[in-house]
Amino acid sequence: MELPHLTLVLGGARSGKSRHAEALIEALPSPWTYVATAQAYDDEMRERIAEHRARRPAGWETVDAPLDLAEAIAAQPVGRPILVDCLTLWLTNLILAERDVAAARAALVAACERVSAPIVLVGNEVGLGIVPENALARRFRDEAGRLHQALAARAASVVFMVAGLPMRVK
Amino acid sequence: MELPHLTLVLGGARSGKSRHAEALIEALPSPWTYVATAQAYDDEMRERIAEHRARRPAGWETVDAPLDLAEAIAAQPVGRPILVDCLTLWLTNLILAERDVAAARAALVAACERVSAPIVLVGNEVGLGIVPENALARRFRDEAGRLHQALAARAASVVFMVAGLPMRVK
Amino acid sequence: MELPHLTLVLGGARSGKSRHAEALIEALPSPWTYVATAQAYDDEMRERIAEHRARRPAGWETVDAPLDLAEAIAAQPVGRPILVDCLTLWLTNLILAERDVAAARAALVAACERVSAPIVLVGNEVGLGIVPENALARRFRDEAGRLHQALAARAASVVFMVAGLPMRVK
């Protein structure tokens, strides 16, 4: 069963995913919820987070959810559009915290099913390079693929970003 | 000259390539031939092979062809649908065994031309990351690109998988 | 504002980008300018450059522009079709030479706006693998993404190459 309110925005690094996802939400009446999954482990990350925040106009309310994403989605006011940016950092946080990834994935899908507001999820496509030598990196890209597939199967709209432009997958 | 019976399914890690390719073949009357190119070098690989086999329904006959892929295709009963999963492991095996990759590629294309049954080939897209520091990895991704191009030029249908969904390339 | 004469050809390693870009230009009346950004740092690179040159038919005039790409484009005869191959090596050269990448990017976009002849730019998509451990590689892929986005926003045509075949992005 497809969820008409669910959109998945995939793409590589600096492919314009966040900007496209924000534009999708900002086309709707505000206020909007920005669910941020980033945890700043270092200066490079802090800089990226600050850059992303500075770009967002008024109308956004930011909620931090580095681990408990399903709960953060469920806690939003009924009908308020939600942007989740991004699945990739969330997955990284889950793995580093040794959470049960399959359970968290199922909970996220279930949370997306329960909301009725438009929800846009952003994810990095990381599986199109050479097989990483690092076992953790291999596990990470396998889990990212499983997560994207589970969400894409339910989403009414899936786009693959190339150079800032959306290619429609579904 | 395009081969109407030839389909190429490309995509990244965990993009749903095998599942999509299997569904294409399973839409045809059984029995079907599954040409497996995997060689289990370690436990991680053995686990993946077992997982893939367990997922396949009755109707599949598995043929192992880690190196002699053209010969395995040529040996199939006339008219029986064939799935080759996957080109990437085959290419890895060829390089590790120091086979002549260009000759093997030409033999594979020739074998695909000679069969009349539907044949679906699965390959990993590995060329969309940063240039690998490892010379063998660079050679591998160059050969993978050449192989995919040679097959895509002949295939009537080429799809690029994103999050379990096929994008039509040709 | 879109530039009707500007085309961007993106894709992975060995995806047929150069061949496709050359075919686009060769469909126009010669002579054509080939702006080569490659600098041969080693034998592997020298071999690739020689291979690319040997493939080009008469009608091409080659101009080397490892760093001053905007100037090379501006210096071309009015109306002559231009191929730039490739943006990725140019960006690598800029970073290694410690040039101001943002300024060079702006100058390139401005040069593309000033020419009236067809211009085709080739770039490697490098952002679809696992996040590189190397900080320079991360910076490189961020800059590549920004460059591709800036050009794609102005181009009338953007294609993403898969196995030698163009997928239309725009």
Coordinates of C-alpha atoms in Angstrom, one line a residue:
Chain A
M1 CA 0.0 0.0 0.0
E2 CA 1.4 3.3 -1.1
L3 CA 1.3 6.3 1.2
P4 CA 0.3 9.4 -0.8
H5 CA 1.8 11.8 1.7
L6 CA 5.3 10.2 1.7
T7 CA 8.2 11.4 -0.5
L8 CA 11.7 10.0 -0.6
V9 CA 14.6 12.2 -1.8
L10 CA 17.7 10.3 -2.6
G11 CA 21.0 11.4 -4.1
G12 CA 24.8 11.7 -3.7
A13 CA 26.8 14.2 -1.7
R14 CA 26.1 17.8 -2.7
S15 CA 23.4 16.8 -5.2
G16 CA 20.9 19.3 -3.8
K17 CA 18.8 16.8 -1.8
S18 CA 18.2 19.1 1.2
R19 CA 17.4 22.1 -0.9
H20 CA 14.9 20.1 -3.1
A21 CA 13.2 18.6 0.0
E22 CA 12.9 21.9 1.7
A23 CA 11.4 23.4 -1.4
L24 CA 8.8 20.6 -1.5
I25 CA 7.8 21.4 2.1
E26 CA 8.0 25.2 1.8
A27 CA 5.4 25.0 -1.1
L28 CA 2.9 24.0 1.7
P29 CA 1.5 26.4 4.4
S30 CA 3.8 26.9 7.4
P31 CA 4.6 26.1 10.1
W32 CA 6.8 23.1 9.1
T33 CA 8.8 20.7 11.3
Y34 CA 12.4 20.1 10.5
V35 CA 13.6 16.8 12.1
A36 CA 17.4 17.0 12.3
T37 CA 19.2 13.8 12.8
A38 CA 22.7 15.2 12.8
Q39 CA 25.0 14.9 15.8
A40 CA 28.0 17.2 15.6
Y41 CA 31.0 14.9 16.3
D42 CA 33.5 17.4 14.9
D43 CA 34.0 20.9 13.5
E44 CA 33.4 19.8 9.9
M45 CA 30.0 18.5 10.9
R46 CA 29.1 21.6 13.1
E47 CA 29.9 23.8 10.1
R48 CA 27.6 21.8 7.8
I49 CA 24.8 21.9 10.4
A50 CA 25.1 25.6 10.8
E51 CA 25.2 26.1 7.0
H52 CA 22.0 24.1 6.6
R53 CA 20.2 26.0 9.4
A54 CA 21.2 29.4 8.1
R55 CA 19.7 28.6 4.8
R56 CA 16.2 27.8 6.2
P57 CA 13.7 30.6 6.2
A58 CA 11.3 31.5 9.1
G59 CA 8.4 29.0 9.4
W60 CA 10.6 26.1 10.3
E61 CA 10.6 24.6 13.8
T62 CA 13.7 22.3 14.3
V63 CA 13.4 19.1 16.3
D64 CA 16.5 17.1 17.1
A65 CA 16.2 13.3 16.7
P66 CA 19.6 11.7 16.3
L67 CA 18.2 8.3 17.4
D68 CA 14.4 8.3 18.2
L69 CA 13.2 9.3 14.8
A70 CA 9.9 7.4 14.8
E71 CA 9.0 9.0 18.2
A72 CA 9.9 12.5 17.0
I73 CA 7.6 12.0 13.9
A74 CA 4.8 10.7 16.1
A75 CA 5.0 13.7 18.4
Q76 CA 4.4 16.3 15.7
P77 CA 1.1 18.3 15.6
V78 CA -1.5 16.7 13.4
G79 CA -1.3 17.9 9.8
R80 CA 2.0 19.7 10.1
P81 CA 4.4 19.0 7.2
I82 CA 7.6 17.2 8.2
L83 CA 11.0 17.1 6.7
V84 CA 13.5 14.4 7.9
D85 CA 17.1 15.4 7.1
C86 CA 18.7 12.9 6.9
L87 CA 18.2 9.2 7.0
T88 CA 21.9 8.6 6.5
L89 CA 23.0 10.3 9.7
W90 CA 20.2 8.7 11.6
L91 CA 21.4 5.3 10.4
T92 CA 25.0 6.2 11.3
N93 CA 23.9 7.2 14.8
L94 CA 21.9 3.9 15.3
I95 CA 24.8 1.8 14.3
L96 CA 27.3 3.7 16.5
A97 CA 24.8 3.4 19.4
E98 CA 24.4 -0.3 18.7
R99 CA 20.6 0.0 18.3
D100 CA 18.6 -2.7 16.6
V101 CA 18.5 -1.3 13.1
A102 CA 15.8 -3.6 11.7
A103 CA 13.5 -2.6 14.6
A104 CA 14.2 1.1 14.2
R105 CA 13.5 0.8 10.4
A106 CA 10.2 -1.0 11.1
A107 CA 9.2 1.7 13.6
L108 CA 10.1 4.5 11.2
V109 CA 7.9 2.9 8.4
A110 CA 5.1 2.5 11.0
A111 CA 5.4 6.1 12.1
C112 CA 5.2 7.3 8.4
E113 CA 2.0 5.2 8.0
R114 CA 0.4 6.9 11.0
V115 CA 1.0 10.5 10.1
S116 CA -1.4 12.1 7.7
A117 CA 0.7 15.2 7.0
P118 CA 3.1 15.4 4.0
I119 CA 6.5 13.9 5.1
V120 CA 9.7 14.2 3.1
L121 CA 12.6 12.0 3.9
V122 CA 16.1 12.7 2.6
G123 CA 18.8 10.0 2.2
N124 CA 22.3 9.7 0.8
E125 CA 22.8 7.1 -1.9
V126 CA 26.1 5.5 -0.9
G127 CA 26.1 2.2 -2.7
L128 CA 27.4 3.2 -6.2
G129 CA 31.1 3.1 -5.5
I130 CA 33.7 0.3 -5.2
V131 CA 33.0 -2.2 -2.3
P132 CA 34.5 -0.6 0.8
E133 CA 37.4 -2.5 2.4
N134 CA 36.1 -1.5 5.8
A135 CA 33.5 -4.0 7.2
L136 CA 31.6 -1.3 9.1
A137 CA 31.3 0.7 5.9
R138 CA 30.0 -2.4 4.1
R139 CA 27.4 -3.0 6.8
F140 CA 26.4 0.7 6.7
R141 CA 25.8 0.7 2.9
D142 CA 23.8 -2.6 3.2
E143 CA 21.6 -1.1 5.9
A144 CA 21.2 2.2 3.9
G145 CA 20.0 0.2 0.9
R146 CA 17.5 -1.8 3.0
L147 CA 16.2 1.4 4.6
H148 CA 15.8 3.2 1.3
Q149 CA 14.1 0.1 -0.3
A150 CA 11.6 -0.2 2.7
L151 CA 10.7 3.5 2.4
A152 CA 10.6 3.6 -1.4
A153 CA 8.2 0.7 -1.5
R154 CA 5.7 2.8 0.6
A155 CA 6.4 6.2 -0.8
A156 CA 4.1 7.7 -3.5
S157 CA 7.0 9.7 -4.8
V158 CA 10.7 8.9 -5.0
V159 CA 13.3 11.2 -6.7
F160 CA 17.0 10.7 -7.4
M161 CA 18.9 14.0 -7.4
V162 CA 21.6 14.7 -10.0
A163 CA 23.4 18.0 -9.9
G164 CA 20.6 19.7 -8.1
L165 CA 17.9 18.3 -10.4
P166 CA 15.3 15.7 -9.5
M167 CA 15.0 12.6 -11.6
R168 CA 11.6 10.9 -11.0
V169 CA 12.1 7.3 -9.9
K170 CA 8.4 6.8 -8.9
Chain B
M1 CA 22.0 -4.7 -33.7
E2 CA 19.8 -5.0 -30.6
L3 CA 19.0 -8.3 -29.0
P4 CA 15.3 -8.3 -28.1
H5 CA 15.7 -11.1 -25.5
L6 CA 18.6 -9.4 -23.6
T7 CA 18.0 -7.3 -20.4
L8 CA 20.7 -5.6 -18.3
V9 CA 19.8 -4.7 -14.7
L10 CA 22.4 -2.3 -13.1
G11 CA 22.4 -0.6 -9.7
G12 CA 24.3 -0.1 -6.5
A13 CA 24.7 -2.3 -3.5
R14 CA 21.3 -3.3 -2.0
S15 CA 19.4 -1.6 -4.7
G16 CA 17.1 -4.5 -5.4
K17 CA 18.8 -5.7 -8.6
S18 CA 18.6 -9.4 -7.9
R19 CA 15.0 -9.3 -6.8
H20 CA 14.0 -7.2 -9.8
A21 CA 15.9 -9.5 -12.2
E22 CA 14.3 -12.6 -10.6
A23 CA 10.8 -11.1 -11.0
L24 CA 11.4 -10.5 -14.7
I25 CA 12.3 -14.1 -15.2
E26 CA 9.7 -15.5 -12.9
A27 CA 7.0 -13.8 -15.0
L28 CA 7.9 -16.4 -17.7
P29 CA 7.0 -20.1 -17.6
S30 CA 9.4 -22.2 -15.6
P31 CA 11.9 -23.9 -15.4
W32 CA 14.5 -21.1 -15.3
T33 CA 18.2 -21.3 -15.1
Y34 CA 20.0 -19.3 -12.4
V35 CA 23.7 -18.8 -13.4
A36 CA 25.5 -18.1 -10.2
T37 CA 28.9 -16.5 -10.5
A38 CA 29.7 -16.2 -6.8
Q39 CA 32.6 -17.9 -5.2
A40 CA 32.5 -18.0 -1.4
Y41 CA 35.9 -16.7 -0.3
D42 CA 34.7 -16.0 3.2
D43 CA 31.8 -16.3 5.7
E44 CA 30.3 -12.9 4.7
M45 CA 30.1 -14.1 1.1
R46 CA 28.7 -17.6 2.1
E47 CA 26.0 -15.8 4.1
R48 CA 25.0 -13.6 1.1
I49 CA 24.9 -16.6 -1.3
A50 CA 22.7 -18.6 1.2
E51 CA 20.4 -15.7 1.7
H52 CA 19.9 -15.3 -2.1
R53 CA 19.3 -19.0 -2.6
A54 CA 16.8 -19.2 0.2
R55 CA 14.8 -16.4 -1.4
R56 CA 14.3 -18.2 -4.7
P57 CA 11.2 -20.2 -5.3
A58 CA 11.0 -23.7 -6.9
G59 CA 11.4 -23.6 -10.6
W60 CA 15.0 -22.4 -10.5
E61 CA 17.9 -24.7 -11.5
T62 CA 21.2 -23.3 -10.3
V63 CA 24.3 -23.5 -12.4
D64 CA 27.7 -22.3 -11.0
A65 CA 29.9 -20.4 -13.4
P66 CA 32.5 -18.4 -11.6
L67 CA 34.7 -18.1 -14.7
D68 CA 33.2 -19.9 -17.8
L69 CA 30.1 -17.8 -18.1
A70 CA 29.8 -17.9 -21.9
E71 CA 30.0 -21.7 -21.9
A72 CA 27.4 -22.0 -19.1
I73 CA 25.0 -19.9 -21.1
A74 CA 25.6 -21.8 -24.3
A75 CA 25.0 -25.1 -22.4
Q76 CA 21.4 -24.2 -21.4
P77 CA 18.4 -26.0 -23.0
V78 CA 17.0 -24.1 -26.0
G79 CA 14.4 -21.6 -25.0
R80 CA 14.9 -21.7 -21.2
P81 CA 15.0 -18.3 -19.5
I82 CA 18.4 -17.4 -18.0
L83 CA 19.4 -15.1 -15.1
V84 CA 23.1 -14.3 -14.6
D85 CA 23.8 -13.0 -11.1
C86 CA 26.1 -11.3 -11.2
L87 CA 28.5 -9.8 -13.7
T88 CA 30.5 -8.0 -11.0
L89 CA 31.5 -11.2 -9.2
W90 CA 32.3 -12.9 -12.5
L91 CA 34.6 -10.0 -13.4
T92 CA 36.3 -10.2 -10.0
N93 CA 36.9 -13.9 -10.5
L94 CA 38.3 -13.3 -14.0
I95 CA 40.7 -10.7 -12.8
L96 CA 41.8 -12.8 -9.7
A97 CA 42.3 -15.8 -12.0
E98 CA 44.3 -13.6 -14.5
R99 CA 42.0 -14.5 -17.4
D100 CA 41.9 -12.3 -20.5
V101 CA 39.0 -10.0 -19.6
A102 CA 38.5 -8.6 -23.2
A103 CA 38.3 -12.1 -24.6
A104 CA 35.9 -13.2 -21.9
R105 CA 33.7 -10.1 -22.5
A106 CA 33.6 -10.8 -26.3
A107 CA 32.7 -14.5 -25.6
L108 CA 29.9 -13.4 -23.3
V109 CA 28.4 -11.0 -25.8
A110 CA 28.7 -13.7 -28.5
A111 CA 26.9 -16.2 -26.2
C112 CA 24.1 -13.8 -25.5
E113 CA 23.7 -13.3 -29.3
R114 CA 23.4 -17.1 -29.8
V115 CA 20.7 -17.8 -27.3
S116 CA 17.1 -17.1 -28.2
A117 CA 15.6 -17.4 -24.7
P118 CA 15.2 -14.3 -22.5
I119 CA 18.4 -13.6 -20.7
V120 CA 18.7 -11.1 -17.8
L121 CA 22.2 -10.0 -16.6
V122 CA 22.7 -8.3 -13.3
G123 CA 25.6 -5.9 -12.6
N124 CA 26.8 -3.6 -9.8
E125 CA 27.4 0.0 -10.8
V126 CA 30.7 0.8 -9.0
G127 CA 32.0 3.8 -10.8
L128 CA 30.1 6.6 -9.1
G129 CA 32.4 7.2 -6.1
I130 CA 35.7 8.9 -5.6
V131 CA 38.6 7.4 -7.7
P132 CA 39.9 4.5 -5.6
E133 CA 43.5 4.8 -4.4
N134 CA 44.0 1.1 -5.1
A135 CA 45.2 0.4 -8.6
L136 CA 43.4 -3.0 -8.8
A137 CA 40.1 -1.3 -7.8
R138 CA 40.6 1.3 -10.5
R139 CA 41.3 -1.5 -13.1
F140 CA 38.2 -3.3 -11.8
R141 CA 35.9 -0.4 -12.2
D142 CA 37.2 0.4 -15.7
E143 CA 36.6 -3.2 -16.7
A144 CA 33.1 -3.2 -15.2
G145 CA 32.3 0.0 -17.1
R146 CA 33.5 -1.5 -20.4
L147 CA 31.6 -4.7 -19.8
H148 CA 28.3 -2.9 -18.9
Q149 CA 28.7 -0.7 -22.0
A150 CA 29.3 -3.7 -24.3
L151 CA 26.2 -5.4 -23.0
A152 CA 24.0 -2.3 -22.8
A153 CA 24.8 -1.5 -26.5
R154 CA 23.2 -4.9 -27.4
A155 CA 20.4 -5.1 -24.8
A156 CA 16.9 -4.2 -25.8
S157 CA 16.2 -3.2 -22.2
V158 CA 18.6 -1.6 -19.6
V159 CA 17.4 -0.5 -16.1
F160 CA 19.2 1.4 -13.3
M161 CA 17.9 0.4 -9.9
V162 CA 17.3 3.0 -7.2
A163 CA 16.0 1.9 -3.8
G164 CA 14.4 -1.2 -5.3
L165 CA 12.8 0.6 -8.1
P166 CA 13.8 0.4 -11.8
M167 CA 14.6 3.5 -13.8
R168 CA 14.4 2.8 -17.5
V169 CA 17.7 3.7 -19.2
K170 CA 16.8 2.0 -22.5
Chain C
M1 CA 18.1 31.9 -17.0
E2 CA 18.8 28.9 -19.1
L3 CA 21.5 28.8 -21.7
P4 CA 20.2 27.0 -24.8
H5 CA 23.7 26.2 -26.1
L6 CA 24.9 24.7 -22.8
T7 CA 24.9 20.9 -22.2
L8 CA 26.3 19.0 -19.2
V9 CA 27.2 15.3 -19.5
L10 CA 27.6 13.6 -16.1
G11 CA 28.3 10.0 -15.2
G12 CA 30.6 7.6 -13.5
A13 CA 33.9 6.1 -14.5
R14 CA 33.8 4.4 -17.9
S15 CA 30.2 5.3 -18.4
G16 CA 30.7 6.6 -22.0
K17 CA 30.6 10.3 -21.1
S18 CA 33.4 11.5 -23.4
R19 CA 32.1 9.4 -26.3
H20 CA 28.6 10.8 -25.9
A21 CA 29.8 14.4 -25.6
E22 CA 32.0 14.0 -28.7
A23 CA 29.1 12.6 -30.7
L24 CA 27.0 15.6 -29.7
I25 CA 29.6 18.0 -31.0
E26 CA 30.5 15.9 -34.1
A27 CA 26.9 16.2 -35.2
L28 CA 27.6 19.9 -35.8
P29 CA 29.8 21.3 -38.7
S30 CA 33.5 21.2 -38.0
P31 CA 36.0 22.5 -36.9
W32 CA 35.4 21.9 -33.2
T33 CA 37.5 22.8 -30.2
Y34 CA 38.5 20.2 -27.7
V35 CA 39.4 21.8 -24.4
A36 CA 41.5 19.2 -22.6
T37 CA 42.0 19.8 -18.8
A38 CA 44.1 16.7 -18.2
Q39 CA 47.6 17.0 -16.8
A40 CA 49.6 13.8 -17.1
Y41 CA 51.0 13.2 -13.6
D42 CA 51.8 9.5 -14.3
D43 CA 51.9 6.8 -16.9
E44 CA 48.3 5.7 -16.2
M45 CA 47.1 9.2 -17.0
R46 CA 49.4 9.5 -20.1
E47 CA 47.9 6.3 -21.4
R48 CA 44.3 7.5 -20.9
I49 CA 45.0 10.9 -22.6
A50 CA 46.6 9.1 -25.6
E51 CA 43.7 6.7 -25.8
H52 CA 41.2 9.6 -25.8
R53 CA 43.1 11.5 -28.5
A54 CA 43.6 8.5 -30.8
R55 CA 39.8 8.0 -30.8
R56 CA 39.0 11.6 -32.0
P57 CA 38.5 12.1 -35.8
A58 CA 40.0 14.9 -37.9
G59 CA 38.1 18.2 -37.3
W60 CA 39.1 18.5 -33.7
E61 CA 41.6 21.2 -32.6
T62 CA 42.9 20.5 -29.1
V63 CA 43.5 23.3 -26.6
D64 CA 45.1 22.5 -23.2
A65 CA 43.6 24.3 -20.2
P66 CA 44.5 22.5 -17.0
L67 CA 43.7 25.6 -14.9
D68 CA 42.5 28.6 -17.0
L69 CA 39.4 27.1 -18.4
A70 CA 37.3 30.2 -18.6
E71 CA 40.0 32.0 -20.5
A72 CA 40.4 29.1 -22.9
I73 CA 36.7 29.1 -23.6
A74 CA 36.6 32.9 -24.1
A75 CA 39.6 32.7 -26.6
Q76 CA 37.7 30.4 -29.0
P77 CA 36.6 31.7 -32.5
V78 CA 33.0 32.9 -32.4
G79 CA 30.5 30.2 -33.2
R80 CA 32.8 27.2 -33.0
P81 CA 31.5 24.3 -31.0
I82 CA 33.4 23.6 -27.8
L83 CA 33.9 20.4 -25.8
V84 CA 35.4 20.6 -22.3
D85 CA 36.7 17.2 -21.1
C86 CA 36.6 17.2 -18.2
L87 CA 35.5 19.3 -15.2
T88 CA 36.7 16.8 -12.7
L89 CA 40.4 17.0 -13.8
W90 CA 40.1 20.7 -13.9
L91 CA 38.8 20.8 -10.4
T92 CA 41.5 18.5 -9.2
N93 CA 44.1 20.8 -10.8
L94 CA 42.6 23.9 -9.2
I95 CA 42.6 22.3 -5.7
L96 CA 46.2 21.0 -6.1
A97 CA 47.3 24.5 -7.4
E98 CA 45.5 26.1 -4.4
R99 CA 43.4 28.3 -6.7
D100 CA 40.2 29.9 -5.5
V101 CA 37.7 27.3 -6.5
A102 CA 34.6 29.5 -6.0
A103 CA 36.0 32.3 -8.1
A104 CA 37.1 29.8 -10.9
R105 CA 33.6 28.3 -10.8
A106 CA 32.0 31.7 -11.2
A107 CA 34.4 32.6 -14.0
L108 CA 33.5 29.4 -15.9
V109 CA 29.8 30.0 -15.6
A110 CA 30.3 33.6 -16.9
A111 CA 32.4 32.3 -19.8
C112 CA 29.7 29.8 -20.7
E113 CA 27.2 32.7 -20.7
R114 CA 29.3 34.8 -23.1
V115 CA 29.8 32.2 -25.8
S116 CA 27.1 31.7 -28.3
A117 CA 28.4 28.4 -29.8
P118 CA 27.3 25.1 -28.5
I119 CA 29.3 24.0 -25.5
V120 CA 29.3 20.6 -23.9
L121 CA 30.9 20.1 -20.5
V122 CA 31.8 16.6 -19.2
G123 CA 32.0 15.8 -15.5
N124 CA 32.5 12.7 -13.3
E125 CA 29.8 12.0 -10.7
V126 CA 31.9 11.1 -7.6
G127 CA 29.4 11.6 -4.8
L128 CA 27.5 8.3 -4.8
G129 CA 29.9 6.1 -2.7
I130 CA 30.6 5.9 1.0
V131 CA 31.9 9.1 2.6
P132 CA 35.7 9.1 1.9
E133 CA 37.9 8.9 5.0
N134 CA 40.3 11.3 3.4
A135 CA 39.5 15.0 4.0
L136 CA 40.8 16.2 0.7
A137 CA 38.6 13.6 -1.1
R138 CA 35.6 14.9 0.9
R139 CA 36.4 18.5 -0.1
F140 CA 36.9 17.4 -3.7
R141 CA 33.5 15.7 -3.9
D142 CA 31.8 18.7 -2.2
E143 CA 33.3 21.1 -4.8
A144 CA 32.4 18.7 -7.7
G145 CA 28.8 18.7 -6.5
R146 CA 28.7 22.5 -6.2
L147 CA 30.3 22.9 -9.7
H148 CA 27.9 20.5 -11.3
Q149 CA 24.9 22.2 -9.6
A150 CA 26.0 25.6 -10.8
L151 CA 26.3 24.4 -14.4
A152 CA 23.2 22.2 -14.3
A153 CA 21.1 25.2 -13.2
R154 CA 22.2 27.1 -16.4
A155 CA 22.3 24.2 -18.9
A156 CA 19.4 23.6 -21.2
S157 CA 20.3 19.9 -21.3
V158 CA 21.8 17.7 -18.6
V159 CA 22.3 13.9 -19.1
F160 CA 23.4 11.2 -16.6
M161 CA 25.3 8.4 -18.4
V162 CA 24.7 4.8 -17.4
A163 CA 26.6 2.0 -19.3
G164 CA 27.2 4.3 -22.3
L165 CA 23.5 5.4 -22.5
P166 CA 22.3 8.9 -21.7
M167 CA 19.4 9.3 -19.2
R168 CA 17.9 12.8 -19.6
V169 CA 17.9 14.7 -16.3
K170 CA 16.9 18.0 -17.9

